[in-house]
mmCIF file of C-alpha atoms in Angstrom:
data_model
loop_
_atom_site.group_PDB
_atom_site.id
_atom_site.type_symbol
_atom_site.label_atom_id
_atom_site.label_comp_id
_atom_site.label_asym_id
_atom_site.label_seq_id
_atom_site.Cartn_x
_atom_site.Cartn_y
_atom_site.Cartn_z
ATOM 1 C CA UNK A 1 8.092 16.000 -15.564
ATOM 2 C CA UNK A 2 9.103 14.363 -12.429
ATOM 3 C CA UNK A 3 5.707 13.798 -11.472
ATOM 4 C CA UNK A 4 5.013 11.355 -15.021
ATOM 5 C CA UNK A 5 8.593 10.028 -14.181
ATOM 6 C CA UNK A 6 7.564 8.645 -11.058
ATOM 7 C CA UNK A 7 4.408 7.265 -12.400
ATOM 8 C CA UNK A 8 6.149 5.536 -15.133
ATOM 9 C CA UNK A 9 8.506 4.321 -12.362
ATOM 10 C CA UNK A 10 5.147 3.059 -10.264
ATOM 11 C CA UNK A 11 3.884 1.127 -12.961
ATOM 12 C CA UNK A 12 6.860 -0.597 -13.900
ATOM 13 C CA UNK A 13 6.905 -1.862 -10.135
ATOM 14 C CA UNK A 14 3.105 -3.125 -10.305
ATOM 15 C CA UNK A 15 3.627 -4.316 -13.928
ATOM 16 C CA UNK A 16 7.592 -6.509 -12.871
ATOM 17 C CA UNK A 17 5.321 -7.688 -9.403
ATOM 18 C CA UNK A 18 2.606 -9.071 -11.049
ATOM 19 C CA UNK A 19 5.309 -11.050 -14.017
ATOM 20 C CA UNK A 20 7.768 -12.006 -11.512
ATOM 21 C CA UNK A 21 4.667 -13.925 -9.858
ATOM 22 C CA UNK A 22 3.269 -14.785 -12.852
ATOM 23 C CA UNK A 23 7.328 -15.794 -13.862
ATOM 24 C CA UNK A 24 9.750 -16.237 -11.351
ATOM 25 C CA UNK A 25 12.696 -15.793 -13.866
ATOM 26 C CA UNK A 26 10.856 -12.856 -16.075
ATOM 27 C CA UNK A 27 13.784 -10.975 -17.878
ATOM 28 C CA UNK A 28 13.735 -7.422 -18.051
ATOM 29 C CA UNK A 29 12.582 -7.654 -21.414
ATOM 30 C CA UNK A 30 9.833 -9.398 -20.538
ATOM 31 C CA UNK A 31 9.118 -7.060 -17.894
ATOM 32 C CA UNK A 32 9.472 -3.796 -20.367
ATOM 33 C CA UNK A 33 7.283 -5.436 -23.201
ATOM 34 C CA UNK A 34 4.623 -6.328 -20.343
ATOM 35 C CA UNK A 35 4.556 -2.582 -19.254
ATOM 36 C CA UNK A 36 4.545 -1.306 -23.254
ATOM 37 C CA UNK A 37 7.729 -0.001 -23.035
ATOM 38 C CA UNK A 38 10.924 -0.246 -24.275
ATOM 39 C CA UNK A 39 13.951 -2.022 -22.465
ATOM 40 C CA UNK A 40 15.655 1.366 -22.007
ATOM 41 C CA UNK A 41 12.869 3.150 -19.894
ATOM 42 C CA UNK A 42 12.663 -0.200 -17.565
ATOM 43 C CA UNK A 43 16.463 0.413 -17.286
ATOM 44 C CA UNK A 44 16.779 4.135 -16.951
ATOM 45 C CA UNK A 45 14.326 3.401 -13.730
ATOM 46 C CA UNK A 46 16.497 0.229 -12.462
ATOM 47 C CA UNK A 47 19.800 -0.220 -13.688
ATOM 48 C CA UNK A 48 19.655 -3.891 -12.826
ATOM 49 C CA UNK A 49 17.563 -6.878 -12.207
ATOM 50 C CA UNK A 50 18.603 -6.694 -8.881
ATOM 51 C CA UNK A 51 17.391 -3.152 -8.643
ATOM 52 C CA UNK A 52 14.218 -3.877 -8.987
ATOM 53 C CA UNK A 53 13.750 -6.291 -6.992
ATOM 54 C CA UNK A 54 15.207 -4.545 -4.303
ATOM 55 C CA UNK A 55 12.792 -1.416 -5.198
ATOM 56 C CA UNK A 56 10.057 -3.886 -4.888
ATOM 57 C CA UNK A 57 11.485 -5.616 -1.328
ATOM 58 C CA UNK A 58 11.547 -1.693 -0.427
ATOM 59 C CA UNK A 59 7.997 -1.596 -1.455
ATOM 60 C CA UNK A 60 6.502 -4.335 0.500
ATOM 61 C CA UNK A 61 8.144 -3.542 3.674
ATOM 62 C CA UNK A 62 6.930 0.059 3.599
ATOM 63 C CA UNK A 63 3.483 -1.764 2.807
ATOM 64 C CA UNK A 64 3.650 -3.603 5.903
ATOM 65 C CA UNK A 65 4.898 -0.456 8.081
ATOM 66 C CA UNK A 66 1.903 1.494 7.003
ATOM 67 C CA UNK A 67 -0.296 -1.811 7.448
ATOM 68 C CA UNK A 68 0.805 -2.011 10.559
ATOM 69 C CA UNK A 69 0.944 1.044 11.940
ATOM 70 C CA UNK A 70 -2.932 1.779 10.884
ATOM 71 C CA UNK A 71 -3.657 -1.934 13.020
ATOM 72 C CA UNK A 72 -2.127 -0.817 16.121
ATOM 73 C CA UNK A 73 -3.828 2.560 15.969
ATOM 74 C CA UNK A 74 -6.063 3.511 19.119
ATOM 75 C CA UNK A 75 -6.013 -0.151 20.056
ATOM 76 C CA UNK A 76 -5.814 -0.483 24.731
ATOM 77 C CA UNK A 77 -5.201 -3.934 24.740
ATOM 78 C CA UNK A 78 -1.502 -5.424 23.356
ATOM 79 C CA UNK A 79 -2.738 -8.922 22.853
ATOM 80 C CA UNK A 80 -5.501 -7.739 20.222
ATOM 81 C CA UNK A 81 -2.964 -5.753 18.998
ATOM 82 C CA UNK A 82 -0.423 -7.978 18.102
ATOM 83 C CA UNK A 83 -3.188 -10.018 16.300
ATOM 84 C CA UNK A 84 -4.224 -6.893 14.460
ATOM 85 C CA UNK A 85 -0.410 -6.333 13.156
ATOM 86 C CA UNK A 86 -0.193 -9.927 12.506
ATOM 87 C CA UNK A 87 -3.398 -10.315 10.333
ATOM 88 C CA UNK A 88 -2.577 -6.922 8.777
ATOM 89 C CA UNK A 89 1.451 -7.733 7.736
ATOM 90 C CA UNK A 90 0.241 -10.890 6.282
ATOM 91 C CA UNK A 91 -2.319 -9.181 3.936
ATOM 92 C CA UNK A 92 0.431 -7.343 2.796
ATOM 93 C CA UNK A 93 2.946 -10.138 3.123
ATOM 94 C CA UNK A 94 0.918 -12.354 1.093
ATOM 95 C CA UNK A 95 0.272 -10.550 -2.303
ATOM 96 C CA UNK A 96 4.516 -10.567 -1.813
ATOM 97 C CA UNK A 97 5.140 -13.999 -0.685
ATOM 98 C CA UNK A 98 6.419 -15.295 -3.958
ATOM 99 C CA UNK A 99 8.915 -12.082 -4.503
ATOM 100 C CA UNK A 100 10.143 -12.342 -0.661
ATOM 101 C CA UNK A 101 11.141 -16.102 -1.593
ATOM 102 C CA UNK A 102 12.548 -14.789 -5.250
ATOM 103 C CA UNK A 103 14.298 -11.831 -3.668
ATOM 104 C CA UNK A 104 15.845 -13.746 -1.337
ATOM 105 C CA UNK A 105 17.955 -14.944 -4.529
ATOM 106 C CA UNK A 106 19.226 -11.192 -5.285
ATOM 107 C CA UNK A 107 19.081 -9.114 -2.092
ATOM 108 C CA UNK A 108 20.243 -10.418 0.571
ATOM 109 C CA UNK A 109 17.897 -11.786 3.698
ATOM 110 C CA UNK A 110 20.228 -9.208 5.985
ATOM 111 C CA UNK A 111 19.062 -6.160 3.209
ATOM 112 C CA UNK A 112 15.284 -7.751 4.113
ATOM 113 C CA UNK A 113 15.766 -7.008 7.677
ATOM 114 C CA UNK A 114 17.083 -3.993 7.813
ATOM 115 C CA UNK A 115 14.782 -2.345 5.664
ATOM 116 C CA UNK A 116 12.132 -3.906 7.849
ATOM 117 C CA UNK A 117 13.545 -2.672 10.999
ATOM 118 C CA UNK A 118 10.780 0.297 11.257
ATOM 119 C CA UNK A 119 8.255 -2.798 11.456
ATOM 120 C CA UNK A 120 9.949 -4.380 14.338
ATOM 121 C CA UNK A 121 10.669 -1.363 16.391
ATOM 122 C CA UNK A 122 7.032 -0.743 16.250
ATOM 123 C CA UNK A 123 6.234 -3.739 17.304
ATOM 124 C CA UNK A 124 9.167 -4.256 19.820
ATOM 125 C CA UNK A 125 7.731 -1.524 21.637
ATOM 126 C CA UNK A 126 3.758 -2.571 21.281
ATOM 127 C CA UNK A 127 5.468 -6.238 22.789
ATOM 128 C CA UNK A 128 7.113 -4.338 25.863
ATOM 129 C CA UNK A 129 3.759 -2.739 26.958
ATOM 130 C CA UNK A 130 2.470 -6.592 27.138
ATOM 131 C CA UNK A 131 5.403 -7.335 29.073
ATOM 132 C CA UNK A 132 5.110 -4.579 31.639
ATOM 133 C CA UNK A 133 1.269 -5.085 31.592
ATOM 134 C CA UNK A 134 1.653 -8.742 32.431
ATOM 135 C CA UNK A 135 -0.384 -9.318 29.241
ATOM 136 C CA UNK A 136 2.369 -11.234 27.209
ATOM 137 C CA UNK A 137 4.633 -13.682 29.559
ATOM 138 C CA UNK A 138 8.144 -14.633 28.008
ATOM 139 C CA UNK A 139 11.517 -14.991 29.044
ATOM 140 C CA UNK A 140 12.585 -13.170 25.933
ATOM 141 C CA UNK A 141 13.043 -9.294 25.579
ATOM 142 C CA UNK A 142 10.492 -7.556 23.820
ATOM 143 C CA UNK A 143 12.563 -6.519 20.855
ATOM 144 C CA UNK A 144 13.392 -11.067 20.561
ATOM 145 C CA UNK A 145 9.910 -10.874 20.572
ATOM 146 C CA UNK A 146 9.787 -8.996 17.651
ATOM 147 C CA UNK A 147 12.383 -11.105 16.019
ATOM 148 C CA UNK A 148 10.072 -14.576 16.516
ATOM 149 C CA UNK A 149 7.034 -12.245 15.335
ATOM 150 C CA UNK A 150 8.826 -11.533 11.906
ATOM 151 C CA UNK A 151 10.478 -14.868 11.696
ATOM 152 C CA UNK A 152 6.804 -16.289 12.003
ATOM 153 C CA UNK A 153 5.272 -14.386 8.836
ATOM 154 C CA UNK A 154 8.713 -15.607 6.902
ATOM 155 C CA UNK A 155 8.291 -19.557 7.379
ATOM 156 C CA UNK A 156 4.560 -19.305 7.420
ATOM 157 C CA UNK A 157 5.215 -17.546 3.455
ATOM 158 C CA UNK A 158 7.133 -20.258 3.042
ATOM 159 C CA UNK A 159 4.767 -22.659 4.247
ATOM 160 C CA UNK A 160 2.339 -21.386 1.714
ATOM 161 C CA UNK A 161 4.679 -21.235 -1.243
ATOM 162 C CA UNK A 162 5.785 -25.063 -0.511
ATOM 163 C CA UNK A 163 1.671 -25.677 -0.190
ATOM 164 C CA UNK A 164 2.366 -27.130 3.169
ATOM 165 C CA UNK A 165 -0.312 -24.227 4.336
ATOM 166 C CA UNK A 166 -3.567 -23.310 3.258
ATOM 167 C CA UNK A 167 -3.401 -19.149 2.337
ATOM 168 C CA UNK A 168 -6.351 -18.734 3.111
ATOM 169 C CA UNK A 169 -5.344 -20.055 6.847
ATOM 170 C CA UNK A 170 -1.902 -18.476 7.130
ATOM 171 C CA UNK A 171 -2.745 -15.031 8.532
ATOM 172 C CA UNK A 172 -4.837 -16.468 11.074
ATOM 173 C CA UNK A 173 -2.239 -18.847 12.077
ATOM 174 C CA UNK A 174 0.073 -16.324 12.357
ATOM 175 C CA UNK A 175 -1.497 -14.192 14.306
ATOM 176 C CA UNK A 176 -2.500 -17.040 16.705
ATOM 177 C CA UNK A 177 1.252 -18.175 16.613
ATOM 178 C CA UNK A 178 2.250 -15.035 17.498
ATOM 179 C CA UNK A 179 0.360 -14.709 20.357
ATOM 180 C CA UNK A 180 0.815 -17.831 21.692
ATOM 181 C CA UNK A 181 4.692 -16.966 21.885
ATOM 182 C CA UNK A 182 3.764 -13.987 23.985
ATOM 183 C CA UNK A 183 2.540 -16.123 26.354
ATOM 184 C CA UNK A 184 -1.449 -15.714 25.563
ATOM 185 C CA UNK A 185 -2.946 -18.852 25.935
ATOM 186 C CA UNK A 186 -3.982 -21.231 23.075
ATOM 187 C CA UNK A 187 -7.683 -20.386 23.548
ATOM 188 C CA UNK A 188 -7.330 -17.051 24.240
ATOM 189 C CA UNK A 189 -5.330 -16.584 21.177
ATOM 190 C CA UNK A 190 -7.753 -18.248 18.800
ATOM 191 C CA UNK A 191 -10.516 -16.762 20.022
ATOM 192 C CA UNK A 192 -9.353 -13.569 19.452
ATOM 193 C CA UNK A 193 -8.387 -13.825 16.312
ATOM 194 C CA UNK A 194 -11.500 -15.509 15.322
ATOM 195 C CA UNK A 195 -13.214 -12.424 17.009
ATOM 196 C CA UNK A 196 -10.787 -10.133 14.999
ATOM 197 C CA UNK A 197 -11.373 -12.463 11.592
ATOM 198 C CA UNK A 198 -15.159 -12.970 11.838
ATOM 199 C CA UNK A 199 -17.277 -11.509 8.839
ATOM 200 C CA UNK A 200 -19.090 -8.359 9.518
#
């Protein structure tokens, strides 16, 4: 029972995602007629509007820890993995992008950060073995670092969803920008990511 409970509860999440994108302001009614339900199962999985979203925040910041943690796996060198994290958050981050922006309306951007804490200890630590390597150079401590590294994949979202940015540029740019703020040079930076980006 709580096995088809849960998958009832799954596929309310992908079927709200895809009409919040679709419908920034999709009611819950919308929502349960979209997933062939009625508006009682939507609510006896989220009480609240705001309870889903947050369930779906929750869901794209566990995305990105398990995105991230399979980029940084076996990788020697902390410049190529940065890039790796970077370009793998922001295939996560972008199929979210939109709900980030919406969610930012109904949980709060300190409930975004905390429940994407994991992420940045991760990476706070993958940033101080640059440091003591002398392969990142920065007068901030590893776990800023992190901080500028997550605040880069927010405004370059935004970027996109204002159509100042190109998508289909934005995870190479962040990458790039994120290395670049570890101290890796300009070339270096794109040319490692252009290694890292290149088709098979």
């Amino acid at each position: 029972m709580a096995g088809r409970a849960d998958a009832n509860r799954r596929r309310i999440m992908d079927i709200a995602l895809a009409e919040l994108l679709r419908d920034a302001d999709a009611s819950m009614d919308q929502i349960a007629r979209a997933a062939g339900v009625v508006r009682r199962t939507v609510y006896g999985h989220f009480p609240s509007r705001d309870a889903l979203m947050s369930a779906l925040v929750d869901d794209a910041a566990n995305a990105v820890e398990i995105a991230q943690a399979e980029a940084l796996r076996d990788v020697g060198d902390p410049a190529k993995a940065l890039a790796r994290s970077m370009l793998a958050a922001w295939e996560i981050a972008d199929g979210y992008r939109l709900l980030i922006s919406l969610a930012q309306r109904s949980v709060t951007v300190e409930g975004i950060h905390r429940r994407l804490e994991p992420v940045r200890r991760e990476c706070a630590a993958m940033l101080q073995r640059g440091l003591d390597e002398g392969r990142f150079v920065s007068p901030l401590p590893a776990i800023a670092l992190a901080y500028v590294r997550e605040q880069v994949l927010f405004g370059l979202m935004q970027a996109v969803n204002d159509g100042v940015l190109d998508p289909a540029e934005a995870g190479r740019s962040a990458a790039v920008t994120a290395l670049t703020a570890a101290g890796v040079t300009a070339v270096e930076a794109e040319e490692l990511v252009a290694g890292l980006t290149a088709a098979p």
